[in-house]
Amino acid sequence: MKGQRSRSGGYHKVGFEGGQMPLQRRLPKIGFYSRRGKLRVEVRLHELDLADAEQVDLDALKAKGLVPRTAQRAKVIASGEIKKAVKVKGLAVTPGARKAIEAVGGSVES
């Protein structure tokens, strides 16, 4: 047997292409996956109705499974309709969502 593999110490690095520029170096570097995005969650207005609680906070949303257990922050966005009055506590709220919550008799606390 002849060749590099039959010799002692004969190996090449993973991705080595015989002197040609390796694929992982030929391609451009693009972006990354932010770990921060996993911790923040958006909640739509109609999902507040699904919480079935008079006071909606992050713990209530987690208990109903509307947000992941790993979420650290949630923001209520004006998407969909809210039909019952709820008290939103400790969640970030967009201006449009705040108007919609207060229009049905609810309130928002920071």
Coordinates of N, CA and C in Angstrom, one line a residue:
M1 N 0.8 -1.2 0.0 CA 0.0 0.0 0.0 C 0.9 1.2 0.0
K2 N 0.5 2.2 -0.8 CA 1.2 3.4 -0.9 C 0.3 4.6 -0.6
G3 N 0.9 5.7 -0.3 CA 0.1 6.9 -0.2 C 0.2 7.5 1.2
Q4 N -0.4 8.6 1.4 CA -0.4 9.4 2.6 C -1.0 8.6 3.8
R5 N -2.1 7.9 3.6 CA -2.8 7.2 4.6 C -2.0 6.0 5.2
S6 N -1.1 5.5 4.4 CA -0.3 4.3 4.8 C 0.9 4.7 5.6
R7 N 1.3 6.0 5.6 CA 2.4 6.5 6.3 C 2.1 6.8 7.7
S8 N 3.1 6.8 8.6 CA 2.8 7.1 10.0 C 2.6 8.6 10.1
G9 N 1.5 9.0 10.8 CA 1.2 10.5 10.9 C 0.6 11.1 9.7
G10 N 0.2 10.2 8.8 CA -0.3 10.7 7.5 C -1.8 11.0 7.6
Y11 N -2.2 12.2 7.8 CA -3.6 12.6 7.9 C -3.7 14.0 7.4
H12 N -4.9 14.5 7.2 CA -5.1 15.9 6.8 C -6.3 16.4 7.7
K13 N -6.3 17.7 7.8 CA -7.4 18.3 8.7 C -8.7 18.2 8.0
V14 N -9.8 18.2 8.8 CA -11.1 18.2 8.3 C -11.3 19.4 7.5
G15 N -11.8 19.3 6.3 CA -12.0 20.4 5.4 C -10.9 20.7 4.5
F16 N -9.8 20.0 4.6 CA -8.6 20.2 3.8 C -8.9 19.7 2.4
E17 N -8.6 20.5 1.4 CA -8.9 20.2 0.0 C -7.7 20.2 -0.9
G18 N -6.6 19.7 -0.4 CA -5.4 19.5 -1.2 C -4.7 20.8 -1.6
G19 N -4.8 21.8 -0.9 CA -4.1 23.1 -1.2 C -5.1 24.1 -1.8
Q20 N -6.2 23.6 -2.3 CA -7.2 24.5 -2.8 C -7.9 25.2 -1.6
M21 N -8.3 26.4 -1.9 CA -9.0 27.2 -0.8 C -10.2 26.5 -0.3
P22 N -10.2 26.1 1.0 CA -11.4 25.3 1.5 C -12.7 26.0 1.4
L23 N -13.8 25.2 1.3 CA -15.1 25.8 1.1 C -15.5 26.8 2.2
Q24 N -15.2 26.4 3.5 CA -15.6 27.3 4.6 C -14.8 28.6 4.6
R25 N -13.7 28.7 3.8 CA -13.0 30.0 3.7 C -13.4 30.7 2.4
R26 N -13.9 30.0 1.4 CA -14.3 30.6 0.2 C -15.6 31.4 0.3
L27 N -16.5 30.9 1.2 CA -17.8 31.5 1.3 C -17.7 32.7 2.3
P28 N -18.6 33.7 2.1 CA -18.5 34.9 3.0 C -19.2 34.6 4.3
K29 N -18.7 35.3 5.3 CA -19.3 35.2 6.6 C -20.6 36.0 6.6
I30 N -21.7 35.4 7.1 CA -23.0 36.1 7.1 C -23.7 36.0 8.4
G31 N -24.0 37.0 9.1 CA -24.9 37.1 10.2 C -24.6 36.1 11.3
F32 N -25.5 36.1 12.3 CA -25.4 35.2 13.4 C -26.8 35.1 14.0
Y33 N -27.1 34.1 14.9 CA -28.4 33.9 15.5 C -28.3 34.5 16.9
S34 N -29.1 35.5 17.1 CA -29.1 36.2 18.3 C -29.8 35.4 19.4
R35 N -29.0 35.2 20.5 CA -29.6 34.5 21.7 C -30.6 35.4 22.4
R36 N -30.5 36.7 22.2 CA -31.4 37.6 22.9 C -32.8 37.5 22.4
G37 N -33.0 37.2 21.1 CA -34.3 37.0 20.5 C -35.1 35.9 21.1
K38 N -34.5 34.9 21.7 CA -35.2 33.8 22.3 C -35.9 34.2 23.6
L39 N -35.4 35.3 24.2 CA -35.9 35.6 25.5 C -37.1 36.6 25.5
R40 N -37.3 37.3 24.3 CA -38.3 38.2 24.1 C -39.5 37.6 23.3
V41 N -40.7 37.9 23.6 CA -41.8 37.3 22.9 C -42.9 38.4 22.7
E42 N -43.5 38.3 21.5 CA -44.6 39.2 21.2 C -46.0 38.5 21.5
V43 N -46.9 39.2 22.1 CA -48.2 38.7 22.4 C -49.2 39.5 21.7
R44 N -50.1 38.9 21.0 CA -51.2 39.6 20.2 C -52.4 39.9 21.2
L45 N -53.2 40.9 20.8 CA -54.3 41.3 21.6 C -55.3 40.2 21.9
H46 N -55.6 39.4 20.8 CA -56.6 38.4 21.0 C -56.1 37.2 21.9
E47 N -54.8 37.1 22.1 CA -54.2 36.1 23.0 C -54.4 36.5 24.4
L48 N -54.7 37.8 24.7 CA -54.9 38.2 26.1 C -56.3 37.6 26.5
D49 N -57.2 37.5 25.6 CA -58.5 36.9 25.9 C -58.3 35.4 26.3
L50 N -57.4 34.7 25.7 CA -57.2 33.3 25.9 C -56.5 33.1 27.3
A51 N -56.0 34.1 27.9 CA -55.3 33.9 29.2 C -56.3 33.6 30.3
D52 N -57.6 34.0 30.1 CA -58.6 33.7 31.1 C -58.3 34.2 32.5
A53 N -57.8 35.4 32.6 CA -57.4 36.0 33.9 C -57.8 37.4 33.8
E54 N -58.2 38.0 35.0 CA -58.5 39.4 35.0 C -57.2 40.2 35.0
Q55 N -56.2 39.7 35.6 CA -54.9 40.4 35.6 C -53.9 39.5 34.8
V56 N -53.4 40.1 33.7 CA -52.5 39.3 32.8 C -51.1 39.8 33.0
D57 N -50.2 38.9 33.4 CA -48.8 39.2 33.5 C -48.0 38.1 32.9
L58 N -46.7 38.1 32.9 CA -45.9 37.1 32.3 C -46.1 35.7 32.8
D59 N -46.3 35.6 34.1 CA -46.6 34.3 34.7 C -47.9 33.7 34.3
A60 N -48.9 34.6 34.1 CA -50.2 34.1 33.7 C -50.1 33.6 32.2
L61 N -49.4 34.3 31.4 CA -49.2 33.9 30.0 C -48.4 32.5 29.9
K62 N -47.4 32.4 30.8 CA -46.7 31.1 30.8 C -47.5 30.0 31.3
A63 N -48.4 30.2 32.3 CA -49.2 29.2 32.8 C -50.2 28.6 31.8
K64 N -50.7 29.5 30.9 CA -51.6 29.1 29.8 C -50.9 28.6 28.6
G65 N -49.6 28.7 28.6 CA -48.8 28.2 27.4 C -48.8 29.1 26.2
L66 N -49.1 30.4 26.5 CA -49.2 31.4 25.4 C -47.8 31.9 25.0
V67 N -46.9 31.8 26.0 CA -45.5 32.2 25.7 C -44.6 31.0 26.3
P68 N -43.4 30.9 25.7 CA -42.5 29.8 26.2 C -42.1 30.1 27.7
R69 N -41.7 29.0 28.4 CA -41.3 29.1 29.8 C -40.0 29.9 29.9
T70 N -39.2 29.9 28.8 CA -37.9 30.6 28.8 C -38.0 32.1 28.6
A71 N -39.2 32.6 28.2 CA -39.3 34.0 27.9 C -39.1 34.8 29.2
Q72 N -38.3 35.9 29.0 CA -38.1 36.8 30.2 C -38.9 38.1 30.0
R73 N -39.2 38.5 28.8 CA -40.0 39.7 28.5 C -41.0 39.4 27.5
A74 N -42.1 40.1 27.6 CA -43.2 40.0 26.6 C -43.7 41.4 26.2
K75 N -44.1 41.6 25.0 CA -44.7 42.8 24.6 C -46.0 42.6 23.9
V76 N -47.0 43.3 24.3 CA -48.3 43.2 23.7 C -48.4 44.1 22.5
I77 N -48.7 43.5 21.3 CA -48.8 44.3 20.1 C -50.3 44.3 19.6
A78 N -50.6 45.4 18.8 CA -52.0 45.6 18.4 C -52.2 44.8 17.1
S79 N -52.5 43.5 17.4 CA -52.9 42.6 16.3 C -54.1 41.8 16.7
G80 N -55.1 41.8 16.0 CA -56.4 41.1 16.4 C -57.2 42.1 17.2
E81 N -58.2 41.5 17.9 CA -59.2 42.2 18.7 C -59.2 41.7 20.1
I82 N -59.4 42.6 21.1 CA -59.6 42.1 22.4 C -61.1 42.4 22.8
K83 N -61.7 41.4 23.4 CA -63.2 41.5 23.7 C -63.5 41.8 25.1
K84 N -62.7 41.4 26.0 CA -63.0 41.6 27.4 C -61.9 42.5 28.1
A85 N -62.4 43.1 29.2 CA -61.5 44.0 29.9 C -60.5 43.2 30.7
V86 N -59.2 43.5 30.6 CA -58.2 42.9 31.4 C -57.2 43.9 31.9
K87 N -56.6 43.6 33.0 CA -55.6 44.4 33.6 C -54.2 43.9 33.2
V88 N -53.4 44.6 32.4 CA -52.1 44.2 32.0 C -51.1 44.7 32.9
K89 N -50.3 43.8 33.5 CA -49.3 44.3 34.5 C -47.9 43.7 34.1
G90 N -46.9 44.6 34.1 CA -45.5 44.2 33.9 C -45.1 43.8 32.5
L91 N -46.0 44.1 31.5 CA -45.7 43.8 30.2 C -45.5 45.1 29.4
A92 N -44.6 45.1 28.4 CA -44.5 46.2 27.5 C -45.7 46.2 26.6
V93 N -46.2 47.4 26.3 CA -47.4 47.5 25.4 C -47.2 48.6 24.4
T94 N -47.5 48.3 23.1 CA -47.4 49.3 22.1 C -48.6 50.3 22.2
P95 N -48.4 51.6 21.7 CA -49.4 52.6 21.8 C -50.8 52.1 21.3
G96 N -50.8 51.4 20.2 CA -52.1 51.0 19.6 C -52.7 49.9 20.4
A97 N -51.9 49.0 21.0 CA -52.5 48.0 21.9 C -53.0 48.6 23.2
R98 N -52.4 49.7 23.7 CA -52.8 50.4 24.9 C -54.2 51.0 24.6
K99 N -54.4 51.6 23.5 CA -55.7 52.2 23.2 C -56.8 51.2 23.1
A100 N -56.5 50.0 22.5 CA -57.5 49.0 22.3 C -57.8 48.4 23.7
I101 N -56.9 48.2 24.6 CA -57.1 47.6 25.9 C -58.0 48.6 26.7
E102 N -57.7 49.9 26.7 CA -58.4 50.9 27.4 C -59.8 51.1 26.8
A103 N -60.0 50.9 25.5 CA -61.3 51.1 24.8 C -62.3 50.1 25.3
V104 N -61.9 48.9 25.7 CA -62.8 47.9 26.2 C -62.9 47.9 27.7
G105 N -62.3 48.9 28.4 CA -62.4 49.0 29.8 C -61.3 48.4 30.6
G106 N -60.2 48.0 30.0 CA -59.1 47.5 30.6 C -58.1 48.5 31.1
S107 N -57.0 48.1 31.7 CA -56.0 49.1 32.1 C -54.6 48.5 31.9
V108 N -53.6 49.4 31.9 CA -52.2 48.9 31.7 C -51.4 49.5 32.8
E109 N -50.6 48.6 33.5 CA -49.7 49.1 34.5 C -48.3 48.6 34.1
S110 N -47.3 49.5 34.3 CA -46.0 49.1 33.9 C -45.3 48.2 34.9

